[in-house]
Short mmCIF file of C-alpha atoms and ligand atoms in Angstrom, two decimals:
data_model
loop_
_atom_site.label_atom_id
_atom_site.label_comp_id
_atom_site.label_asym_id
_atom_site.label_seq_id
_atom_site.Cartn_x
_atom_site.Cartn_y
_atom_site.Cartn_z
CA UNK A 1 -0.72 6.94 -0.79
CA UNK A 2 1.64 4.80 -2.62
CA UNK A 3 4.76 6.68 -3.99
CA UNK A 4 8.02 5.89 -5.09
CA UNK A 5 11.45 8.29 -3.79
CA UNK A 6 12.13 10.23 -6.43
CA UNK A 7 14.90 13.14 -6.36
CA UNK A 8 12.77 16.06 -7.00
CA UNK A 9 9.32 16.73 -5.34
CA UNK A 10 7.34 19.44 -7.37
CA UNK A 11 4.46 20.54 -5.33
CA UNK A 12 1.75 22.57 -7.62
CA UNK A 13 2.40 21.58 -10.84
CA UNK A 14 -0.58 22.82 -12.18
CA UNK A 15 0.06 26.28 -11.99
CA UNK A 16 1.73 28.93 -14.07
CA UNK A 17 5.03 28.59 -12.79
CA UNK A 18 4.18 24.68 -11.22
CA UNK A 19 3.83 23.73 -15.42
CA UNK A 20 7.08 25.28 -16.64
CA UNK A 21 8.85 23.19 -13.59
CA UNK A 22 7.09 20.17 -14.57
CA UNK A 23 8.44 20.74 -18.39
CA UNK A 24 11.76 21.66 -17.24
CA UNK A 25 12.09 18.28 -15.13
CA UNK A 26 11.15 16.20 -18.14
CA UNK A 27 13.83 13.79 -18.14
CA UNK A 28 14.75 13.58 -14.45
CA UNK A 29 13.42 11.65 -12.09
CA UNK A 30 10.58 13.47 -9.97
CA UNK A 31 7.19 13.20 -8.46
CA UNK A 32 4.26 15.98 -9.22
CA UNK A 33 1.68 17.19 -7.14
CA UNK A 34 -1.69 18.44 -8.17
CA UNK A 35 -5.27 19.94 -6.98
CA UNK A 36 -7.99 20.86 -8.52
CA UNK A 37 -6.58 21.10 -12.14
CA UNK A 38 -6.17 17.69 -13.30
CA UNK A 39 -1.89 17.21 -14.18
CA UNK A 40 -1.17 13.68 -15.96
CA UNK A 41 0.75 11.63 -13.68
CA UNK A 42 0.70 13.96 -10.57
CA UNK A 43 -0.28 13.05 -6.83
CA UNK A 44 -3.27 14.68 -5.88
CA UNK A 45 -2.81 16.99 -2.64
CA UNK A 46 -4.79 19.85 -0.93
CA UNK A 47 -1.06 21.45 0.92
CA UNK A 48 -3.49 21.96 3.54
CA UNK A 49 -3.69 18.75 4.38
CA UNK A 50 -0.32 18.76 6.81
CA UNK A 51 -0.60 15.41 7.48
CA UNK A 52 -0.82 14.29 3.83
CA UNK A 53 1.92 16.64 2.89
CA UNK A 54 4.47 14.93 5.71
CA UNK A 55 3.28 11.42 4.34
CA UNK A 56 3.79 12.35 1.19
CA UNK A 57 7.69 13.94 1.34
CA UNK A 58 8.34 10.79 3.84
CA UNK A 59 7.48 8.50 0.67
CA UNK A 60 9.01 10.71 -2.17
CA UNK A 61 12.49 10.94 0.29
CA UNK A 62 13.74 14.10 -2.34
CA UNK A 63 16.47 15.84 -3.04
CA UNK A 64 14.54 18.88 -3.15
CA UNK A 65 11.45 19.96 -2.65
CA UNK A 66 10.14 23.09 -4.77
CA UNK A 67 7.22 24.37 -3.51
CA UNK A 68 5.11 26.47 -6.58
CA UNK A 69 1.57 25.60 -5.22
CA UNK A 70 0.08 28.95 -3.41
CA UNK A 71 -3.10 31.22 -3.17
CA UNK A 72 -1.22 33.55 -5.57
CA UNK A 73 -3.80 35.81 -6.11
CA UNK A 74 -2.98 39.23 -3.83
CA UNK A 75 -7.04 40.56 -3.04
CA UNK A 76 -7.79 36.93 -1.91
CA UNK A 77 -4.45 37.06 0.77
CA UNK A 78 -6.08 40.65 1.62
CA UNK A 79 -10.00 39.37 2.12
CA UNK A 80 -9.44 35.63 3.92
CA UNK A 81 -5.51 35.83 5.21
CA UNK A 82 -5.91 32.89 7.42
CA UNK A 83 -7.32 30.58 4.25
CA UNK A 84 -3.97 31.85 2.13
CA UNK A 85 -1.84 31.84 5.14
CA UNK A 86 -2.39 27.71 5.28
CA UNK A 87 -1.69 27.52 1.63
CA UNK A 88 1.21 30.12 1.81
CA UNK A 89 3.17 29.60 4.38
CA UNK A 90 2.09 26.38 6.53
CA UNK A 91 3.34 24.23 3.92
CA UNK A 92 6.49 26.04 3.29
CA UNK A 93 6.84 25.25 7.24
CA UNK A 94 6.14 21.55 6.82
CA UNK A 95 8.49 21.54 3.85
CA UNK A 96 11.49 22.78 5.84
CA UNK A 97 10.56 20.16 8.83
CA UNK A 98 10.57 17.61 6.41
CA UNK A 99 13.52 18.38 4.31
CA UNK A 100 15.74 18.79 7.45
CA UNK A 101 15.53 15.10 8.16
CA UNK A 102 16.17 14.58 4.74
CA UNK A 103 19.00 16.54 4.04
CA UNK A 104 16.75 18.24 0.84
CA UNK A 105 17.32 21.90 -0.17
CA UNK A 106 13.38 23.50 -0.11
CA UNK A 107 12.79 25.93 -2.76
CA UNK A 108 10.36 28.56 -2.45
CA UNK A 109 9.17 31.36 -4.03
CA UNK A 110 8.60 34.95 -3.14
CA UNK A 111 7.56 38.24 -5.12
CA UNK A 112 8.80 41.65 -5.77
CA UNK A 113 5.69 42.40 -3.24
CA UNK A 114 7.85 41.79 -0.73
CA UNK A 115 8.89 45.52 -0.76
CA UNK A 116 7.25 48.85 -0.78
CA UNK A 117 8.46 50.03 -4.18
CA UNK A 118 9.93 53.50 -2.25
CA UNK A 119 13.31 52.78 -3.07
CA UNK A 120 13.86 54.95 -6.54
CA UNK A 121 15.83 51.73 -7.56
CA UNK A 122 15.69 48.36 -8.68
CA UNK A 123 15.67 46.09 -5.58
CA UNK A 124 18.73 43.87 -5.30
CA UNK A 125 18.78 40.65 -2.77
CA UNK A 126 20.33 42.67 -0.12
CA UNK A 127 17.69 44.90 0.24
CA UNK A 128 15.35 44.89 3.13
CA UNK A 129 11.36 44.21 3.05
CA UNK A 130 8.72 45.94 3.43
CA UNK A 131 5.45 44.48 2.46
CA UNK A 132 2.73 47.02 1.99
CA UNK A 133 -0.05 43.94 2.20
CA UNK A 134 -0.84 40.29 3.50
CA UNK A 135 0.24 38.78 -0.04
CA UNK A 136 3.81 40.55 0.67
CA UNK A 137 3.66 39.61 4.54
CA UNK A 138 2.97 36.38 4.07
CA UNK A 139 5.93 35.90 1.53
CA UNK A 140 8.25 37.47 4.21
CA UNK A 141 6.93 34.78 6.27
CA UNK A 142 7.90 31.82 4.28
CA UNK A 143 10.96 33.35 3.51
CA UNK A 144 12.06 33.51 6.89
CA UNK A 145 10.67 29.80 7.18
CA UNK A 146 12.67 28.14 4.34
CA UNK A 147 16.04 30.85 5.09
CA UNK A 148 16.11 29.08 9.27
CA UNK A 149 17.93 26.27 6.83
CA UNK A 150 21.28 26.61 4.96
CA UNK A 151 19.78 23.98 2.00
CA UNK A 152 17.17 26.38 0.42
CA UNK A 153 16.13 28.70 -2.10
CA UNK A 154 14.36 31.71 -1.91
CA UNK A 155 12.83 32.80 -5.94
CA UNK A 156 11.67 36.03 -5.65
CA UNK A 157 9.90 36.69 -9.42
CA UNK A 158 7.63 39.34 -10.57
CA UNK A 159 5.49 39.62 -13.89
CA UNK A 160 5.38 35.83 -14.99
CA UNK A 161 4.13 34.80 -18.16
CA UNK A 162 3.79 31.87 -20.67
CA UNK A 163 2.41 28.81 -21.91
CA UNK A 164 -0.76 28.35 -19.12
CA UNK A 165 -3.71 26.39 -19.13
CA UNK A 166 -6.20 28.24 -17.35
CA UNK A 167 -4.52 31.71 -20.03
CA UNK A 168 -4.79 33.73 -16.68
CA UNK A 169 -1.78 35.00 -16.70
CA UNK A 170 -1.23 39.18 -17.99
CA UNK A 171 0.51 38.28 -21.32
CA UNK A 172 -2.49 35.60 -22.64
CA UNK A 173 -5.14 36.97 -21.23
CA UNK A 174 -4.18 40.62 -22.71
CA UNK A 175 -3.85 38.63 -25.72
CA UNK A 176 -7.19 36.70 -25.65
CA UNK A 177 -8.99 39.89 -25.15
CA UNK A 178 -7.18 42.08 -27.58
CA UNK A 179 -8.05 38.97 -30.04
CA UNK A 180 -11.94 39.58 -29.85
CA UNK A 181 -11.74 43.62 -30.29
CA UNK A 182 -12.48 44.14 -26.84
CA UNK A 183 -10.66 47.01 -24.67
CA UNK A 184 -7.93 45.84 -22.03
CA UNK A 185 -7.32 47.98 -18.94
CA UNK A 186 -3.27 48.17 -17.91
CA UNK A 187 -2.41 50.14 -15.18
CA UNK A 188 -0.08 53.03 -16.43
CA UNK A 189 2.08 53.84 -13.12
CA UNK A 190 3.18 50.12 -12.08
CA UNK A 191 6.74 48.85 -12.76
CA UNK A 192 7.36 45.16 -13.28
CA UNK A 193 10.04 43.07 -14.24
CA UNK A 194 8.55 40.35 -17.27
CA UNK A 195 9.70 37.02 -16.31
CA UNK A 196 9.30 33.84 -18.90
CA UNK A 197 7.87 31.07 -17.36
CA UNK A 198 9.98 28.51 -18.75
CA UNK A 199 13.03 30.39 -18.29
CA UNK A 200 12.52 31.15 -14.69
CA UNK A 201 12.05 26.86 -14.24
CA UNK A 202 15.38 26.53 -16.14
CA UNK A 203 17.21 28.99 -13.76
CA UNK A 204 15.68 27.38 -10.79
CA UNK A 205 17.07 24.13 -12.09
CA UNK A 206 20.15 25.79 -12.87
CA UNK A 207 20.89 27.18 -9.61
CA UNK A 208 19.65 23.39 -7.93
CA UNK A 209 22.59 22.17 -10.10
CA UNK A 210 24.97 24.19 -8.92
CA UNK A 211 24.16 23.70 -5.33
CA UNK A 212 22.79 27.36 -4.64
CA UNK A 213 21.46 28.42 -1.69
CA UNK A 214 19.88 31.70 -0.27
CA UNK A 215 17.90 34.51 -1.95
CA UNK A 216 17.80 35.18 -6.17
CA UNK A 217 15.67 37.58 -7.73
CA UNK A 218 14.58 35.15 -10.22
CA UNK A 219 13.37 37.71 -12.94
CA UNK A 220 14.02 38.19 -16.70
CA UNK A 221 16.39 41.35 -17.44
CA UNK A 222 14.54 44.34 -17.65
CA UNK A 223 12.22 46.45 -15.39
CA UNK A 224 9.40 48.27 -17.59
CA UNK A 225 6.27 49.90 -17.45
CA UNK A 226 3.20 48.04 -17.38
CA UNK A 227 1.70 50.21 -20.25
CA UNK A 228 4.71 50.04 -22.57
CA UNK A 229 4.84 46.17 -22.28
CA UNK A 230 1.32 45.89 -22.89
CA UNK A 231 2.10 47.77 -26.04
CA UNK A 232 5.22 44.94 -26.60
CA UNK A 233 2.29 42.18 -26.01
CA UNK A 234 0.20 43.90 -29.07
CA UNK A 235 3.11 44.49 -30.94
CA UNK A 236 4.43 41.03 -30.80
CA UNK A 237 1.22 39.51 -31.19
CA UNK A 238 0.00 41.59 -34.23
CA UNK A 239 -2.51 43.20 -32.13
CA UNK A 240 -4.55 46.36 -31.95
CA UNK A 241 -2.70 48.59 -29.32
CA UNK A 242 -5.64 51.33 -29.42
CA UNK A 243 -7.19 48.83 -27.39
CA UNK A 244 -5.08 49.45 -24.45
CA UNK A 245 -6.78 51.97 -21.63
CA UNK A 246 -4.09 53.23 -19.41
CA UNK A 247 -5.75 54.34 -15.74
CA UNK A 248 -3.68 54.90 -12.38
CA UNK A 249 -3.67 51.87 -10.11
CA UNK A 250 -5.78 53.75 -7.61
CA UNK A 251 -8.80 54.62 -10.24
CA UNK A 252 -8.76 50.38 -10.09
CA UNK A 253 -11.00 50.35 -7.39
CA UNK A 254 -8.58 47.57 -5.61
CA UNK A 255 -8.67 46.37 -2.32
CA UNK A 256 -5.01 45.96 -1.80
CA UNK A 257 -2.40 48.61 -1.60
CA UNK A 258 0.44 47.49 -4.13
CA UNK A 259 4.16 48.44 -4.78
CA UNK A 260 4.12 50.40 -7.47
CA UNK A 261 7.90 50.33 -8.20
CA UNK A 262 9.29 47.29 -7.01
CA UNK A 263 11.06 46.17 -10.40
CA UNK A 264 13.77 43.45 -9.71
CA UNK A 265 17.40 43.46 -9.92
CA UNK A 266 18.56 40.23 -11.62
CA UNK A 267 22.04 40.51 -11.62
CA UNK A 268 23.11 38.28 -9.18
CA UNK A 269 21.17 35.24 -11.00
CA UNK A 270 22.74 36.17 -14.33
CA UNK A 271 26.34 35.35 -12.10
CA UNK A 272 25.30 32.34 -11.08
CA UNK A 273 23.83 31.12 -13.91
CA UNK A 274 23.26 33.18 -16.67
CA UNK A 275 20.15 35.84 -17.53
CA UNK A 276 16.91 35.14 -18.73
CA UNK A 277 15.55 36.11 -21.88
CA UNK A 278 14.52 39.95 -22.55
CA UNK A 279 10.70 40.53 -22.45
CA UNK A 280 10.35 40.74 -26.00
CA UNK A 281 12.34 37.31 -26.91
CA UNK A 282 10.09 35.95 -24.04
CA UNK A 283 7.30 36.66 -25.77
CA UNK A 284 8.25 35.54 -29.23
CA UNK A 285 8.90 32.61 -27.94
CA UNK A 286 5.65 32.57 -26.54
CA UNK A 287 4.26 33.26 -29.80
CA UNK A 288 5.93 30.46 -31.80
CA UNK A 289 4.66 27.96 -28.68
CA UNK A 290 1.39 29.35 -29.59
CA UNK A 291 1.49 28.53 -33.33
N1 LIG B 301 2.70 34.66 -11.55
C1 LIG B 301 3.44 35.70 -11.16
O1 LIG B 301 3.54 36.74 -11.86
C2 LIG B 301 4.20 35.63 -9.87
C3 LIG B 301 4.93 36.76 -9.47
C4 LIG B 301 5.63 36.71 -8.27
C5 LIG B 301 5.61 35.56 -7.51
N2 LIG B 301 4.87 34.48 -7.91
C6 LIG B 301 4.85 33.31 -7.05
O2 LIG B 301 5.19 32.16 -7.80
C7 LIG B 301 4.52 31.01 -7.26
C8 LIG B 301 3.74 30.30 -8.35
O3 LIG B 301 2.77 31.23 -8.86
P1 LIG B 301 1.86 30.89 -10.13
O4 LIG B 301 1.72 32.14 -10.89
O5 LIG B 301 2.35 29.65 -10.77
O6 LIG B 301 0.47 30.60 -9.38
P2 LIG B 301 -0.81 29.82 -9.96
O7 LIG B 301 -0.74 29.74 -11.45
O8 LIG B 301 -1.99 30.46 -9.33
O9 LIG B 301 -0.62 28.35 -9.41
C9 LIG B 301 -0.80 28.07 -8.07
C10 LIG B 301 -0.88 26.57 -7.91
O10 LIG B 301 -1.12 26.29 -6.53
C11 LIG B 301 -2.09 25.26 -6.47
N3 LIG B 301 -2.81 25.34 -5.21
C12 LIG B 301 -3.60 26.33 -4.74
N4 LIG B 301 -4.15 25.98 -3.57
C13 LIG B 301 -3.72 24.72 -3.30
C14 LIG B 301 -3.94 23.81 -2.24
N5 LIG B 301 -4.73 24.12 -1.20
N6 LIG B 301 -3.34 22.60 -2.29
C15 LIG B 301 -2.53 22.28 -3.33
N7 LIG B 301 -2.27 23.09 -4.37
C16 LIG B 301 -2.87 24.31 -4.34
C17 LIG B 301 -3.00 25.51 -7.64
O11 LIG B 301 -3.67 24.31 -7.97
P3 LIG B 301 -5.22 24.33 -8.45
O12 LIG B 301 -5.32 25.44 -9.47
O13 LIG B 301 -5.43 22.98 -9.03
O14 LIG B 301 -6.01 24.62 -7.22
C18 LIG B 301 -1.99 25.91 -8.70
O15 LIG B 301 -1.47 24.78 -9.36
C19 LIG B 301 3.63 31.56 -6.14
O16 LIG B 301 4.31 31.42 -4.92
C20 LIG B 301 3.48 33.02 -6.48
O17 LIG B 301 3.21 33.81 -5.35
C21 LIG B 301 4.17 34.48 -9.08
#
């Protein structure tokens, strides 16, 4: 593997959240890392691979290393925990190994799943976990991994959306359905907190800037109700909202128990560096990137 140092080592740029970082980075000097979706210009790495990943911070030498690649997908972490547990939180373990002999902050990033959503509040960073399932176990893992070092972050985000290749995220691929007259189930008792995609890579840059460390609830402004922004999504997007079927998360049929109030308190980002865009301006801005 031949690679130059470079001050920023994105690994998962091919991802939701990986692709806004990538964007966001445009103009500094960084290396990208990518799997099975092809990302122009990236380093191809399965994070599984520890040996690979070592070689591969040992040749990039970064200033930070943000780690967005993951098995993201909560009834995978439930069925096969010791598959995600090598993409979730072994790398996040070689990361901090690495970075300590580097001096690099490691940025990671965590979910709202990390609590039980029994609170009757918004969660703020000083509020203790309490994962109901692997997904949020395993993200109180790496947390713990990447906090045993002063020079990290921990980006705890919830509800992401935007611009997305694969369109798997809630906002396109309500949209994509809604589009061909077909009926889109929303859960109707689940709180989130809507996070922009490319706002939440700007923050994290933000907060790298400033020389941050520690925990941020890296979300956009507002906690809502699934159901009512679904109904934003069609309203925004000049869509049918009669095709919205609201059912309670446990007539899903899902495997995984899930928080079903865990909304995110971003105040303590919009100190440091400002707030993120409301829902609604997230998604008009998603709508004029979508022509
Ligand atoms: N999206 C949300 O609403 C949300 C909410 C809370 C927290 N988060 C957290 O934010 C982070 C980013 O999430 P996301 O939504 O961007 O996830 P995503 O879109 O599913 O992207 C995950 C990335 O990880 C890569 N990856 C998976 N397995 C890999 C492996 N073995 N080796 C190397 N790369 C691998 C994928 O590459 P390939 O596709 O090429 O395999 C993909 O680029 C995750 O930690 C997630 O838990 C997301």
């Amino acid at each position: 593997m031949r690679t130059l140092p470079t001050d920023y080592l994105l690994i998962g740029a091919g991802g939701l959240v990986g692709a806004a970082l990538r964007s966001a980075l445009a103009g500094r000097s960084f290396t990208a890392t990518a799997h099975e979706r092809a990302v122009p210009g990236a380093v191809t790495i399965d994070v599984t691979d520890s040996a690979a990943l070592r070689a591969l911070i040992r040749a990039v030498r970064p200033r930070a290393i943000i780690v967005a690649a993951a098995a993201a997908w909560v009834e995978r972490c439930e069925r096969e925990p010791d598959a995600t547990r090598a993409v979730n939180v072994t790398p996040v373990r070689i990361a901090t190994e690495e970075a300590e002999a580097l001096g690099a902050t490691v940025v990671v990033f965590s979910s709202e799943y990390v609590f039980d959503g029994g609170l009757g509040r918004s969660y703020d960073e000083s509020d203790l976990p309490a994962p109901l399932n692997e997904y949020g176990r395993q993200k109180v893992e790496l947390e713990r991994i990447a906090a045993s070092r002063e020079a990290h972050l921990i980006c705890r985000t919830s509800g992401v959306f935007g611009p997305e290749g694969a369109r798997k995220n809630f906002v396109l691929s309500l949209v994509d359905t809604l589009r061909t007259g077909r009926p889109y189930t929303v859960p109707s008792d689940q709180l989130i907190t809507p996070t922009y995609a490319p706002a939440l890579a700007e923050s994290v840059l933000a907060l790298l800037d400033r020389g941050a460390s520690g925990t941020f609830h890296t979300s956009g402004p507002q906690v809502v109700n699934r159901f009512d922004f679904a109904r934003e999504i069609a309203d925004v997007f000049h869509l049918d909202a009669g095709l919205l079927q609201g059912r309670l998360t446990e007539e899903l049929g899902l495997l995984t128990r899930r928080p079903l109030a865990a909304g995110l308190d971003a105040s303590k980002l919009a100190g440091a560096v400002g707030p993120m865009p409301t829902a609604r301006n997230g998604l008009l801005e998603l709508l004029r990137r979508e022509g």
